mmCIF file of C-alpha atoms and ligand atoms in Angstrom:
data_model
loop_
_atom_site.group_PDB
_atom_site.id
_atom_site.type_symbol
_atom_site.label_atom_id
_atom_site.label_comp_id
_atom_site.label_asym_id
_atom_site.label_seq_id
_atom_site.Cartn_x
_atom_site.Cartn_y
_atom_site.Cartn_z
ATOM 1 C CA MET A 138 18.156 64.477 -24.518
ATOM 2 C CA ALA A 139 17.754 68.026 -23.429
ATOM 3 C CA ALA A 140 18.555 69.226 -27.223
ATOM 4 C CA ASP A 141 15.825 66.854 -28.608
ATOM 5 C CA LEU A 142 12.991 68.366 -26.523
ATOM 6 C CA ASP A 143 10.882 70.700 -28.418
ATOM 7 C CA GLU A 144 9.157 72.703 -25.752
ATOM 8 C CA THR A 145 6.736 74.269 -28.288
ATOM 9 C CA LYS A 146 4.995 71.027 -28.840
ATOM 10 C CA GLN A 147 3.748 70.870 -25.062
ATOM 11 C CA SER A 148 0.304 71.748 -24.678
ATOM 12 C CA SER A 149 -0.460 74.122 -21.997
ATOM 13 C CA LYS A 150 -3.385 72.176 -20.807
ATOM 14 C CA ASP A 151 -3.314 69.437 -18.003
ATOM 15 C CA ARG A 152 -4.353 66.409 -19.728
ATOM 16 C CA TRP A 153 -5.442 64.433 -16.574
ATOM 17 C CA SER A 154 -7.061 67.641 -15.177
ATOM 18 C CA GLY A 155 -10.399 65.931 -15.730
ATOM 19 C CA LEU A 156 -9.903 63.416 -13.040
ATOM 20 C CA ALA A 157 -10.624 66.072 -10.391
ATOM 21 C CA TYR A 158 -14.187 66.551 -11.283
ATOM 22 C CA ASP A 159 -14.797 63.265 -12.931
ATOM 23 C CA THR A 160 -18.392 62.140 -12.154
ATOM 24 C CA SER A 161 -18.552 59.207 -14.163
ATOM 25 C CA ASP A 162 -19.906 56.020 -12.754
ATOM 26 C CA ASP A 163 -17.957 53.490 -14.769
ATOM 27 C CA GLN A 164 -17.312 50.055 -13.831
ATOM 28 C CA GLN A 165 -14.169 50.703 -11.627
ATOM 29 C CA ASP A 166 -16.136 53.279 -9.418
ATOM 30 C CA ILE A 167 -18.781 50.538 -8.933
ATOM 31 C CA THR A 168 -15.921 47.999 -8.023
ATOM 32 C CA ARG A 169 -14.787 50.670 -5.556
ATOM 33 C CA GLY A 170 -18.172 51.505 -4.367
ATOM 34 C CA LYS A 171 -18.168 55.122 -5.329
ATOM 35 C CA GLY A 172 -21.193 57.083 -4.170
ATOM 36 C CA LEU A 173 -21.604 54.081 -1.687
ATOM 37 C CA VAL A 174 -23.472 51.726 -4.094
ATOM 38 C CA ASP A 175 -25.121 49.083 -1.921
ATOM 39 C CA THR A 176 -23.559 45.809 -2.379
ATOM 40 C CA LEU A 177 -27.029 44.378 -3.317
ATOM 41 C CA PHE A 178 -26.458 46.139 -6.744
ATOM 42 C CA GLN A 179 -23.145 44.746 -7.266
ATOM 43 C CA ALA A 180 -22.746 41.277 -8.925
ATOM 44 C CA PRO A 181 -20.256 39.036 -7.553
ATOM 45 C CA SER A 182 -16.670 39.881 -8.883
ATOM 46 C CA GLY A 183 -15.789 38.145 -12.172
ATOM 47 C CA ASP A 184 -19.523 37.792 -13.120
ATOM 48 C CA GLY A 185 -22.068 39.549 -15.223
ATOM 49 C CA THR A 186 -21.220 42.865 -16.293
ATOM 50 C CA HIS A 187 -19.546 43.727 -13.129
ATOM 51 C CA VAL A 188 -15.875 42.630 -14.065
ATOM 52 C CA ALA A 189 -13.542 44.907 -12.448
ATOM 53 C CA VAL A 190 -11.309 46.800 -14.732
ATOM 54 C CA LEU A 191 -8.669 46.811 -12.219
ATOM 55 C CA SER A 192 -8.359 45.487 -8.855
ATOM 56 C CA SER A 193 -5.724 45.049 -6.340
ATOM 57 C CA TYR A 194 -5.531 41.802 -4.287
ATOM 58 C CA GLU A 195 -7.187 43.756 -1.424
ATOM 59 C CA TYR A 196 -10.433 43.357 -3.111
ATOM 60 C CA ILE A 197 -9.996 39.729 -3.861
ATOM 61 C CA SER A 198 -10.998 37.322 -1.086
ATOM 62 C CA LYS A 199 -8.208 35.133 0.266
ATOM 63 C CA GLY A 200 -10.665 32.399 0.909
ATOM 64 C CA ARG A 201 -12.003 32.310 -2.584
ATOM 65 C CA ARG A 202 -10.753 29.164 -4.466
ATOM 66 C CA GLU A 203 -10.181 29.330 -8.264
ATOM 67 C CA TYR A 204 -9.703 26.173 -9.913
ATOM 68 C CA ASN A 205 -6.967 25.336 -12.300
ATOM 69 C CA PHE A 206 -9.106 23.561 -14.905
ATOM 70 C CA ASP A 207 -6.458 21.738 -16.778
ATOM 71 C CA ASN A 208 -5.718 19.176 -14.071
ATOM 72 C CA THR A 209 -9.220 18.708 -12.538
ATOM 73 C CA MET A 210 -11.991 16.507 -13.747
ATOM 74 C CA ASP A 211 -11.005 15.654 -17.299
ATOM 75 C CA GLY A 212 -9.382 12.283 -17.090
ATOM 76 C CA TYR A 213 -9.774 12.053 -13.134
ATOM 77 C CA TYR A 214 -11.959 9.574 -11.956
ATOM 78 C CA ILE A 215 -14.707 10.671 -9.351
ATOM 79 C CA ALA A 216 -16.063 7.824 -7.295
ATOM 80 C CA PRO A 217 -19.696 7.654 -7.928
ATOM 81 C CA SER A 218 -20.880 7.172 -4.357
ATOM 82 C CA PHE A 219 -18.772 10.228 -3.374
ATOM 83 C CA MET A 220 -20.031 12.369 -6.028
ATOM 84 C CA ASP A 221 -23.749 11.257 -5.282
ATOM 85 C CA LYS A 222 -23.336 12.223 -1.479
ATOM 86 C CA LEU A 223 -21.771 15.567 -2.266
ATOM 87 C CA LEU A 224 -24.186 16.587 -5.022
ATOM 88 C CA VAL A 225 -27.320 15.579 -3.257
ATOM 89 C CA HIS A 226 -26.276 17.363 0.146
ATOM 90 C CA ILE A 227 -25.312 20.704 -1.826
ATOM 91 C CA THR A 228 -28.500 20.284 -3.939
ATOM 92 C CA LYS A 229 -30.935 19.755 -1.071
ATOM 93 C CA ASN A 230 -29.624 22.584 0.789
ATOM 94 C CA PHE A 231 -30.825 25.020 -1.762
ATOM 95 C CA MET A 232 -34.289 23.292 -1.888
ATOM 96 C CA ASN A 233 -37.399 24.024 0.013
ATOM 97 C CA LEU A 234 -38.231 20.450 1.076
ATOM 98 C CA PRO A 235 -41.699 20.238 3.076
ATOM 99 C CA ASN A 236 -41.488 19.519 6.643
ATOM 100 C CA ILE A 237 -37.874 18.014 6.360
ATOM 101 C CA LYS A 238 -34.895 19.550 8.144
ATOM 102 C CA VAL A 239 -31.932 19.261 6.107
ATOM 103 C CA PRO A 240 -28.559 19.354 7.969
ATOM 104 C CA LEU A 241 -26.321 22.112 6.877
ATOM 105 C CA ILE A 242 -22.924 20.480 7.459
ATOM 106 C CA LEU A 243 -21.781 17.391 5.489
ATOM 107 C CA GLY A 244 -18.954 15.809 7.144
ATOM 108 C CA ILE A 245 -16.629 13.508 4.965
ATOM 109 C CA TRP A 246 -14.228 11.431 7.184
ATOM 110 C CA GLY A 247 -11.864 8.587 6.674
ATOM 111 C CA GLY A 248 -8.461 7.436 6.335
ATOM 112 C CA LYS A 249 -5.509 9.599 5.274
ATOM 113 C CA GLY A 250 -4.849 10.289 1.593
ATOM 114 C CA GLN A 251 -8.109 8.554 0.248
ATOM 115 C CA GLY A 252 -9.002 11.397 -1.996
ATOM 116 C CA LYS A 253 -11.500 13.230 0.312
ATOM 117 C CA SER A 254 -10.174 16.859 -0.371
ATOM 118 C CA PHE A 255 -9.206 15.792 -3.969
ATOM 119 C CA GLN A 256 -12.661 14.466 -5.055
ATOM 120 C CA CYS A 257 -14.564 17.458 -3.275
ATOM 121 C CA GLU A 258 -12.614 19.650 -5.383
ATOM 122 C CA LEU A 259 -13.289 17.654 -8.597
ATOM 123 C CA VAL A 260 -17.109 17.410 -7.879
ATOM 124 C CA LEU A 261 -17.292 21.288 -6.986
ATOM 125 C CA ALA A 262 -15.498 22.147 -10.215
ATOM 126 C CA LYS A 263 -17.754 19.972 -12.093
ATOM 127 C CA MET A 264 -20.757 21.822 -10.756
ATOM 128 C CA GLY A 265 -19.137 25.153 -11.377
ATOM 129 C CA ILE A 266 -18.947 26.065 -7.875
ATOM 130 C CA ASN A 267 -15.959 28.068 -6.619
ATOM 131 C CA PRO A 268 -16.044 27.403 -2.789
ATOM 132 C CA ILE A 269 -15.037 29.597 0.114
ATOM 133 C CA MET A 270 -12.284 27.629 1.519
ATOM 134 C CA MET A 271 -10.900 27.395 5.132
ATOM 135 C CA SER A 272 -8.081 25.247 6.338
ATOM 136 C CA ALA A 273 -7.361 23.671 9.757
ATOM 137 C CA GLY A 274 -4.480 26.228 10.246
ATOM 138 C CA GLU A 275 -6.994 28.903 10.254
ATOM 139 C CA LEU A 276 -8.725 27.543 13.266
ATOM 140 C CA GLU A 277 -6.297 28.416 15.691
ATOM 141 C CA SER A 278 -4.901 31.809 16.589
ATOM 142 C CA GLY A 279 -2.874 33.853 19.303
ATOM 143 C CA ASN A 280 -5.948 36.143 19.401
ATOM 144 C CA ALA A 281 -8.823 34.221 21.233
ATOM 145 C CA GLY A 282 -12.058 34.529 19.180
ATOM 146 C CA GLU A 283 -10.372 35.262 15.942
ATOM 147 C CA PRO A 284 -10.912 32.004 14.164
ATOM 148 C CA ALA A 285 -14.622 31.969 14.961
ATOM 149 C CA LYS A 286 -14.986 35.308 13.755
ATOM 150 C CA LEU A 287 -13.170 34.086 10.507
ATOM 151 C CA ILE A 288 -15.671 31.286 10.059
ATOM 152 C CA ARG A 289 -18.595 33.759 10.441
ATOM 153 C CA GLN A 290 -16.864 36.226 7.873
ATOM 154 C CA ARG A 291 -16.123 33.403 5.344
ATOM 155 C CA TYR A 292 -19.863 32.068 5.703
ATOM 156 C CA ARG A 293 -21.170 35.618 5.020
ATOM 157 C CA GLU A 294 -18.985 35.801 2.102
ATOM 158 C CA ALA A 295 -20.309 32.820 0.640
ATOM 159 C CA ALA A 296 -23.890 34.089 1.495
ATOM 160 C CA ASP A 297 -23.308 37.035 -0.195
ATOM 161 C CA ILE A 298 -22.153 35.198 -3.480
ATOM 162 C CA ILE A 299 -25.373 33.160 -3.232
ATOM 163 C CA ALA A 300 -27.546 36.318 -2.778
ATOM 164 C CA LYS A 301 -25.839 37.612 -5.913
ATOM 165 C CA GLY A 302 -27.188 34.496 -7.765
ATOM 166 C CA LYS A 303 -24.163 32.108 -7.945
ATOM 167 C CA MET A 304 -24.084 28.771 -6.201
ATOM 168 C CA CYS A 305 -21.456 28.617 -3.625
ATOM 169 C CA CYS A 306 -20.545 26.810 -0.366
ATOM 170 C CA LEU A 307 -18.187 26.711 2.525
ATOM 171 C CA PHE A 308 -15.359 24.263 2.746
ATOM 172 C CA ILE A 309 -13.358 23.392 5.554
ATOM 173 C CA ASN A 310 -10.444 20.870 5.156
ATOM 174 C CA ASP A 311 -9.177 18.967 7.964
ATOM 175 C CA LEU A 312 -11.656 20.332 10.671
ATOM 176 C CA ASP A 313 -10.740 17.665 13.319
ATOM 177 C CA ALA A 314 -7.052 18.880 13.009
ATOM 178 C CA GLY A 315 -8.075 22.438 13.966
ATOM 179 C CA ALA A 316 -11.091 22.005 16.206
ATOM 180 C CA GLY A 317 -10.639 18.390 17.439
ATOM 181 C CA ARG A 318 -8.975 17.223 20.809
ATOM 182 C CA LEU A 319 -6.808 14.343 20.922
ATOM 183 C CA GLY A 320 -6.932 12.492 24.114
ATOM 184 C CA GLY A 321 -7.375 13.912 27.518
ATOM 185 C CA THR A 322 -4.015 15.439 27.786
ATOM 186 C CA THR A 323 -4.140 18.011 24.946
ATOM 187 C CA GLN A 324 -5.268 21.604 25.903
ATOM 188 C CA TYR A 325 -8.761 22.356 24.989
ATOM 189 C CA THR A 326 -8.243 26.106 24.035
ATOM 190 C CA VAL A 327 -10.643 28.892 23.850
ATOM 191 C CA ASN A 328 -10.502 28.873 20.082
ATOM 192 C CA ASN A 329 -11.428 25.031 20.003
ATOM 193 C CA GLN A 330 -14.504 25.786 22.042
ATOM 194 C CA MET A 331 -15.429 28.946 19.964
ATOM 195 C CA VAL A 332 -15.045 27.176 16.499
ATOM 196 C CA ASN A 333 -17.151 24.284 17.709
ATOM 197 C CA ALA A 334 -19.836 26.581 19.212
ATOM 198 C CA THR A 335 -19.716 28.897 16.193
ATOM 199 C CA LEU A 336 -20.300 26.009 13.800
ATOM 200 C CA MET A 337 -23.127 24.528 15.852
ATOM 201 C CA ASN A 338 -24.764 27.981 15.963
ATOM 202 C CA ILE A 339 -24.417 28.325 12.165
ATOM 203 C CA ALA A 340 -26.009 24.941 11.674
ATOM 204 C CA ASP A 341 -28.774 25.774 13.916
ATOM 205 C CA ASN A 342 -29.534 29.120 12.473
ATOM 206 C CA PRO A 343 -27.957 29.094 8.895
ATOM 207 C CA THR A 344 -29.910 32.185 7.756
ATOM 208 C CA ASN A 345 -29.074 34.472 10.719
ATOM 209 C CA VAL A 346 -25.200 34.629 10.904
ATOM 210 C CA GLN A 347 -24.197 38.068 12.042
ATOM 211 C CA LEU A 348 -20.763 39.731 12.020
ATOM 212 C CA SER A 349 -19.465 41.800 14.829
ATOM 213 C CA GLY A 350 -20.011 45.174 14.616
ATOM 214 C CA MET A 351 -23.007 44.807 12.407
ATOM 215 C CA TYR A 352 -26.214 46.099 14.212
ATOM 216 C CA ASN A 353 -28.865 45.840 11.389
ATOM 217 C CA LYS A 354 -29.750 42.372 11.619
ATOM 218 C CA GLN A 355 -29.898 41.057 8.069
ATOM 219 C CA VAL A 356 -31.163 37.804 6.943
ATOM 220 C CA ASN A 357 -28.655 35.860 4.819
ATOM 221 C CA ALA A 358 -28.526 33.093 2.246
ATOM 222 C CA ARG A 359 -28.218 29.418 3.553
ATOM 223 C CA VAL A 360 -24.691 28.341 2.779
ATOM 224 C CA PRO A 361 -23.992 24.496 2.620
ATOM 225 C CA VAL A 362 -20.957 23.743 4.585
ATOM 226 C CA VAL A 363 -18.545 20.633 3.654
ATOM 227 C CA VAL A 364 -16.014 19.642 6.091
ATOM 228 C CA THR A 365 -13.372 16.881 5.738
ATOM 229 C CA GLY A 366 -11.447 15.058 8.674
ATOM 230 C CA ASN A 367 -9.972 11.988 9.745
ATOM 231 C CA ASP A 368 -11.362 11.223 13.010
ATOM 232 C CA PHE A 369 -14.729 13.121 13.942
ATOM 233 C CA SER A 370 -14.734 11.397 17.263
ATOM 234 C CA THR A 371 -12.299 14.125 18.383
ATOM 235 C CA LEU A 372 -14.792 16.688 17.750
ATOM 236 C CA TYR A 373 -17.364 18.266 20.199
ATOM 237 C CA ALA A 374 -19.939 15.460 20.136
ATOM 238 C CA PRO A 375 -23.009 17.864 19.836
ATOM 239 C CA LEU A 376 -21.577 19.430 16.629
ATOM 240 C CA ILE A 377 -21.685 16.186 15.028
ATOM 241 C CA ARG A 378 -25.169 15.104 15.948
ATOM 242 C CA ASP A 379 -27.437 14.032 13.121
ATOM 243 C CA GLY A 380 -29.641 17.098 12.886
ATOM 244 C CA ARG A 381 -26.478 19.409 12.446
ATOM 245 C CA MET A 382 -24.068 17.141 10.335
ATOM 246 C CA GLU A 383 -24.653 14.541 7.744
ATOM 247 C CA LYS A 384 -21.786 12.173 8.290
ATOM 248 C CA PHE A 385 -20.082 10.165 5.248
ATOM 249 C CA TYR A 386 -17.472 7.567 6.017
ATOM 250 C CA TRP A 387 -15.151 7.631 2.803
ATOM 251 C CA ALA A 388 -13.248 4.554 1.880
ATOM 252 C CA PRO A 389 -12.559 3.575 -1.800
ATOM 253 C CA THR A 390 -13.804 0.218 -3.038
ATOM 254 C CA ARG A 391 -11.487 -1.788 -5.088
ATOM 255 C CA GLU A 392 -13.343 -0.597 -8.242
ATOM 256 C CA ASP A 393 -12.721 3.005 -6.940
ATOM 257 C CA CYS A 394 -9.158 2.358 -6.497
ATOM 258 C CA ILE A 395 -8.981 0.729 -10.051
ATOM 259 C CA GLY A 396 -10.782 3.765 -11.444
ATOM 260 C CA VAL A 397 -8.538 6.361 -9.807
ATOM 261 C CA CYS A 398 -5.532 4.600 -10.816
ATOM 262 C CA THR A 399 -6.737 4.520 -14.401
ATOM 263 C CA GLY A 400 -7.070 8.087 -14.178
ATOM 264 C CA ILE A 401 -3.619 8.603 -12.580
ATOM 265 C CA PHE A 402 -1.829 6.607 -15.295
ATOM 266 C CA ARG A 403 -3.847 7.547 -18.078
ATOM 267 C CA THR A 404 -1.126 9.388 -19.895
ATOM 268 C CA ASP A 405 1.336 6.394 -19.241
ATOM 269 C CA ASP A 406 0.089 3.679 -21.664
ATOM 270 C CA VAL A 407 -0.361 1.312 -18.745
ATOM 271 C CA ARG A 408 -2.579 -1.486 -19.787
ATOM 272 C CA LYS A 409 -5.843 -2.015 -17.984
ATOM 273 C CA GLU A 410 -4.918 -5.485 -16.804
ATOM 274 C CA ASP A 411 -1.730 -4.096 -15.329
ATOM 275 C CA VAL A 412 -3.822 -1.270 -13.387
ATOM 276 C CA VAL A 413 -5.989 -3.908 -11.804
ATOM 277 C CA GLU A 414 -3.016 -6.348 -11.010
ATOM 278 C CA LEU A 415 -1.257 -3.322 -9.388
ATOM 279 C CA VAL A 416 -4.241 -2.501 -7.320
ATOM 280 C CA ASP A 417 -4.725 -5.956 -6.261
ATOM 281 C CA THR A 418 -1.038 -6.251 -5.314
ATOM 282 C CA PHE A 419 -1.340 -3.490 -2.789
ATOM 283 C CA PRO A 420 -4.548 -3.881 -1.231
ATOM 284 C CA GLY A 421 -5.405 -1.499 1.686
ATOM 285 C CA GLN A 422 -2.994 1.077 0.418
ATOM 286 C CA SER A 423 -4.452 4.717 0.102
ATOM 287 C CA ILE A 424 -5.134 6.405 -3.217
ATOM 288 C CA ASP A 425 -2.116 8.717 -2.351
ATOM 289 C CA PHE A 426 0.196 5.611 -2.643
ATOM 290 C CA PHE A 427 -0.523 5.215 -6.251
ATOM 291 C CA GLY A 428 -0.069 8.974 -7.048
ATOM 292 C CA ALA A 429 3.493 8.682 -5.095
ATOM 293 C CA LEU A 430 4.282 5.502 -6.920
ATOM 294 C CA ARG A 431 3.794 7.400 -10.480
ATOM 295 C CA ALA A 432 6.078 10.164 -9.165
ATOM 296 C CA ARG A 433 8.743 7.561 -8.144
ATOM 297 C CA VAL A 434 9.116 6.258 -11.584
ATOM 298 C CA TYR A 435 10.481 9.729 -12.469
ATOM 299 C CA ASP A 436 13.403 9.095 -9.903
ATOM 300 C CA ASP A 437 15.503 7.086 -12.259
ATOM 301 C CA GLU A 438 15.312 9.786 -14.950
ATOM 302 C CA VAL A 439 16.349 12.408 -12.390
ATOM 303 C CA ARG A 440 19.100 10.236 -11.333
ATOM 304 C CA LYS A 441 20.321 9.974 -14.869
ATOM 305 C CA TRP A 442 20.000 13.566 -15.615
ATOM 306 C CA ILE A 443 22.053 14.416 -12.344
ATOM 307 C CA ALA A 444 24.810 11.972 -13.406
ATOM 308 C CA ASP A 445 24.771 13.435 -16.907
ATOM 309 C CA VAL A 446 24.961 17.313 -15.708
ATOM 310 C CA GLY A 447 27.370 16.620 -12.708
ATOM 311 C CA VAL A 448 26.504 17.071 -8.926
ATOM 312 C CA GLU A 449 28.160 20.322 -8.766
ATOM 313 C CA LYS A 450 26.532 21.837 -11.621
ATOM 314 C CA VAL A 451 22.900 20.734 -10.596
ATOM 315 C CA GLY A 452 22.217 24.076 -8.894
ATOM 316 C CA LYS A 453 23.626 26.254 -11.722
ATOM 317 C CA ARG A 454 21.400 24.332 -14.285
ATOM 318 C CA LEU A 455 18.146 24.572 -12.376
ATOM 319 C CA VAL A 456 17.961 27.947 -10.589
ATOM 320 C CA ASN A 457 17.714 30.954 -13.143
ATOM 321 C CA SER A 458 19.140 28.972 -16.007
ATOM 322 C CA ARG A 459 19.189 30.336 -19.190
ATOM 323 C CA ASP A 460 18.558 27.174 -21.007
ATOM 324 C CA GLY A 461 15.430 26.776 -18.852
ATOM 325 C CA LEU A 462 14.296 23.587 -17.056
ATOM 326 C CA PRO A 463 15.176 20.254 -18.361
ATOM 327 C CA THR A 464 12.270 18.174 -19.953
ATOM 328 C CA PHE A 465 12.155 14.205 -19.892
ATOM 329 C CA GLU A 466 10.922 11.690 -22.268
ATOM 330 C CA GLN A 467 8.016 10.036 -20.598
ATOM 331 C CA PRO A 468 9.599 7.054 -18.898
ATOM 332 C CA GLU A 469 8.297 3.698 -19.753
ATOM 333 C CA MET A 470 5.959 2.233 -16.882
ATOM 334 C CA THR A 471 6.014 -1.465 -17.103
ATOM 335 C CA LEU A 472 4.127 -3.551 -14.617
ATOM 336 C CA GLU A 473 7.432 -4.973 -13.234
ATOM 337 C CA LYS A 474 8.794 -1.540 -12.591
ATOM 338 C CA LEU A 475 5.627 -0.340 -10.900
ATOM 339 C CA LEU A 476 5.544 -3.310 -8.609
ATOM 340 C CA GLY A 477 9.364 -2.755 -7.853
ATOM 341 C CA TYR A 478 8.712 0.965 -6.666
ATOM 342 C CA GLY A 479 5.399 -0.039 -4.877
ATOM 343 C CA ASN A 480 7.339 -2.604 -2.875
ATOM 344 C CA MET A 481 10.177 0.041 -2.047
ATOM 345 C CA LEU A 482 7.285 2.453 -0.888
ATOM 346 C CA VAL A 483 5.777 -0.305 1.416
ATOM 347 C CA ARG A 484 9.218 -0.913 2.909
ATOM 348 C CA GLU A 485 9.653 2.896 3.626
ATOM 349 C CA GLN A 486 6.243 2.754 5.343
ATOM 350 C CA GLU A 487 7.205 -0.065 7.435
ATOM 351 C CA ASN A 488 10.336 1.604 8.315
ATOM 352 C CA VAL A 489 8.600 4.399 9.958
ATOM 353 C CA LYS A 490 6.376 2.257 11.959
ATOM 354 C CA ARG A 491 9.014 -0.371 12.884
ATOM 355 C CA VAL A 492 11.797 2.202 14.102
ATOM 356 C CA GLN A 493 9.485 4.694 16.052
ATOM 357 C CA LEU A 494 12.351 6.823 16.820
ATOM 358 C CA ALA A 495 10.405 9.022 19.097
ATOM 359 C CA GLU A 496 10.016 6.184 21.565
ATOM 360 C CA LYS A 497 13.711 5.085 21.249
ATOM 361 C CA TYR A 498 14.751 8.750 22.037
ATOM 362 C CA LEU A 499 12.588 8.967 25.013
ATOM 363 C CA SER A 500 13.882 5.595 26.320
ATOM 364 C CA GLU A 501 17.563 5.731 25.581
ATOM 365 C CA ALA A 502 18.379 8.686 23.319
ATOM 366 C CA ALA A 503 19.628 6.509 20.714
ATOM 367 C CA LEU A 504 20.161 7.732 17.323
ATOM 368 C CA GLY A 505 22.800 5.680 15.508
ATOM 369 C CA ASP A 506 21.390 2.283 16.806
ATOM 370 C CA ALA A 507 17.890 2.863 15.545
ATOM 371 C CA ASN A 508 18.505 1.595 12.185
ATOM 372 C CA ASP A 509 21.125 -1.015 13.013
ATOM 373 C CA ASP A 510 19.278 -4.099 12.146
ATOM 374 C CA ALA A 511 17.779 -2.725 8.988
ATOM 375 C CA MET A 512 21.450 -1.790 7.893
ATOM 376 C CA LYS A 513 22.650 -5.237 8.599
ATOM 377 C CA THR A 514 20.072 -6.711 6.597
ATOM 378 C CA GLY A 515 20.599 -4.324 3.714
ATOM 379 C CA SER A 516 17.144 -3.267 3.647
ATOM 380 C CA PHE A 517 17.452 0.306 5.035
ATOM 381 C CA TYR A 518 16.622 3.142 2.725
HETATM 382 N N1 LIG B 1911 -10.075 10.863 -7.903
HETATM 383 C C1 LIG B 1911 -8.500 10.725 -8.029
HETATM 384 N N2 LIG B 1911 -7.947 10.698 -9.112
HETATM 385 C C2 LIG B 1911 -6.517 11.049 -9.115
HETATM 386 N N3 LIG B 1911 -5.850 11.259 -7.985
HETATM 387 C C3 LIG B 1911 -6.350 11.362 -6.825
HETATM 388 C C4 LIG B 1911 -7.745 11.203 -6.803
HETATM 389 N N4 LIG B 1911 -8.205 11.098 -5.362
HETATM 390 C C5 LIG B 1911 -6.984 11.421 -4.867
HETATM 391 N N5 LIG B 1911 -6.005 11.276 -5.565
HETATM 392 C C6 LIG B 1911 -4.645 11.641 -5.276
HETATM 393 O O1 LIG B 1911 -4.345 11.282 -3.949
HETATM 394 C C7 LIG B 1911 -3.825 12.287 -3.202
HETATM 395 C C8 LIG B 1911 -4.496 12.496 -1.813
HETATM 396 O O2 LIG B 1911 -5.835 12.881 -1.725
HETATM 397 P P1 LIG B 1911 -6.540 13.772 -0.864
HETATM 398 O O3 LIG B 1911 -5.467 14.884 -0.390
HETATM 399 O O4 LIG B 1911 -7.673 14.336 -1.325
HETATM 400 O O5 LIG B 1911 -6.550 12.939 0.487
HETATM 401 P P2 LIG B 1911 -7.401 13.103 1.786
HETATM 402 O O6 LIG B 1911 -8.373 11.998 1.850
HETATM 403 O O7 LIG B 1911 -8.128 14.357 1.868
HETATM 404 O O8 LIG B 1911 -6.346 13.109 2.874
HETATM 405 P P3 LIG B 1911 -6.076 13.679 4.242
HETATM 406 O O9 LIG B 1911 -7.123 13.035 5.248
HETATM 407 O O10 LIG B 1911 -4.844 13.319 4.726
HETATM 408 O O11 LIG B 1911 -6.407 15.002 4.170
HETATM 409 C C9 LIG B 1911 -4.202 13.689 -4.136
HETATM 410 O O12 LIG B 1911 -3.124 14.569 -4.071
HETATM 411 C C10 LIG B 1911 -4.131 13.114 -5.336
HETATM 412 O O13 LIG B 1911 -3.005 13.127 -5.891
HETATM 413 MG MG1 LIG B 1912 -7.500 16.202 2.981
#
C-alpha cells in the first residue's frame, strides 16, 4: 500500500477549508435554522422548496404519521356514513360559519375491532392529510403533567403545519384507555385529570394553546381533533359535552360488513354471493373477525410448509436464511373452508368467555381442571 502512494499527487490545499467560513444559506442551513430563520419562513418539511437535504431523525416528529400507500384506500371499502362524518367534521373546522360554534373534537366510539382506527386512516389518507398521532400509551407517565404537556405540544405541531399551509389534524387513538376511568375502584391519577382538563381547555380555546416556557402569547391555527375509543362514559363528563365534542357511535351495518369483506377478500376470487353468505352466517361479528378469518386460511399452507421443511429446521430456514423467506401460492378460498375457519374462531371466542380462568384462579387456583369438560368433548383448541 505505502509503495503505491504517490505523495507528489497530493495537493497542498485543504479541500474542505471553505467550510470554516462558509456563509451560504442553502436548504440544509434553512432546515437547521442557520442565522435563526423564523419558523414562519420555513415550509413544513417535505413540502414546497424546503425539502431537507439531510436530516437526522431528531428533526422528524415522532408523532407524524406517514401512510404506506400501497395498502390504503385502493380496494378497501370505507363506510359512507363514517366517511361523511369525518369529512364534514374536519372541513367545517376549517370554515368560518356564521354564528355557529363548531365542536373541535370528534369522538368516534363503538365496539372493538369495528374499523374505527382503520377507516379514519383511510379517510385521512384520501384527503391527503398526515395527521399528528397520539396513542393511549402516551397519556400516562411516571412524571405528573408530562402527558398533558405532550398533548399541547402535538397540538401546536399540527397548528404549525396548518399555519404553513397544509391541512392537518390531531388524532388520538383509544382515548378512554388512557384517560378514562373504569369503575369506582380504579385510581384516578393526576395525569388522568390533567389530560381531561387539557383537552377541555383546548376545546374551549382552540386558537390559544401555549406551551410551557413560551411567554410571547401567540395565536395558533385551529386544529380539528379526532379521538376514538370504546366507551366514552368512562371519560370525564364535561369533556364529552356537546359543545366540546361531537360524538359518533360507529357500528357497521350489514351492507358495510359486506363492503368491507369484499375489500378484504378482493384478491382471493371469492364470489360476491359467498361474501354475502359469509357475513350472514356470522352476524354480530366484528370486522376484525373477517380479517382474522382470512389470515387463518394461510394456517394450512404454513402447516404444510413446516411438515416439508421439518420442525428442527424451521428456525434456520426463516431467520437470516440465504434462500429468503418462502413464498406461498394463493390458497383457494372456498365458502366451506371459510365457514369452517369461521366456526373455529367462534369456538375460540366462546372458550375465552366460558373458561374465565381469572375467576377460577381466584376461587380455587385450578389450572388443570379449567379446560376439563372441553377436553372431554374434544372441542378444546
Ligand atoms: N374498511 C376496512 N377494510 C378492510 N379491513 C378493515 C376495514 N376496517 C377494519 N378492517 C380490519 O379490521 C381490523 C380492526 O379495525 P380497527 O383496528 O380499526 O378497529 P377499532 O374499531 O379501532 O378497534 P378498537 O376499538 O379495538 O381499537 C383492522 O386491522 C383491519 O384489518
Ligand atoms: Mg382502534
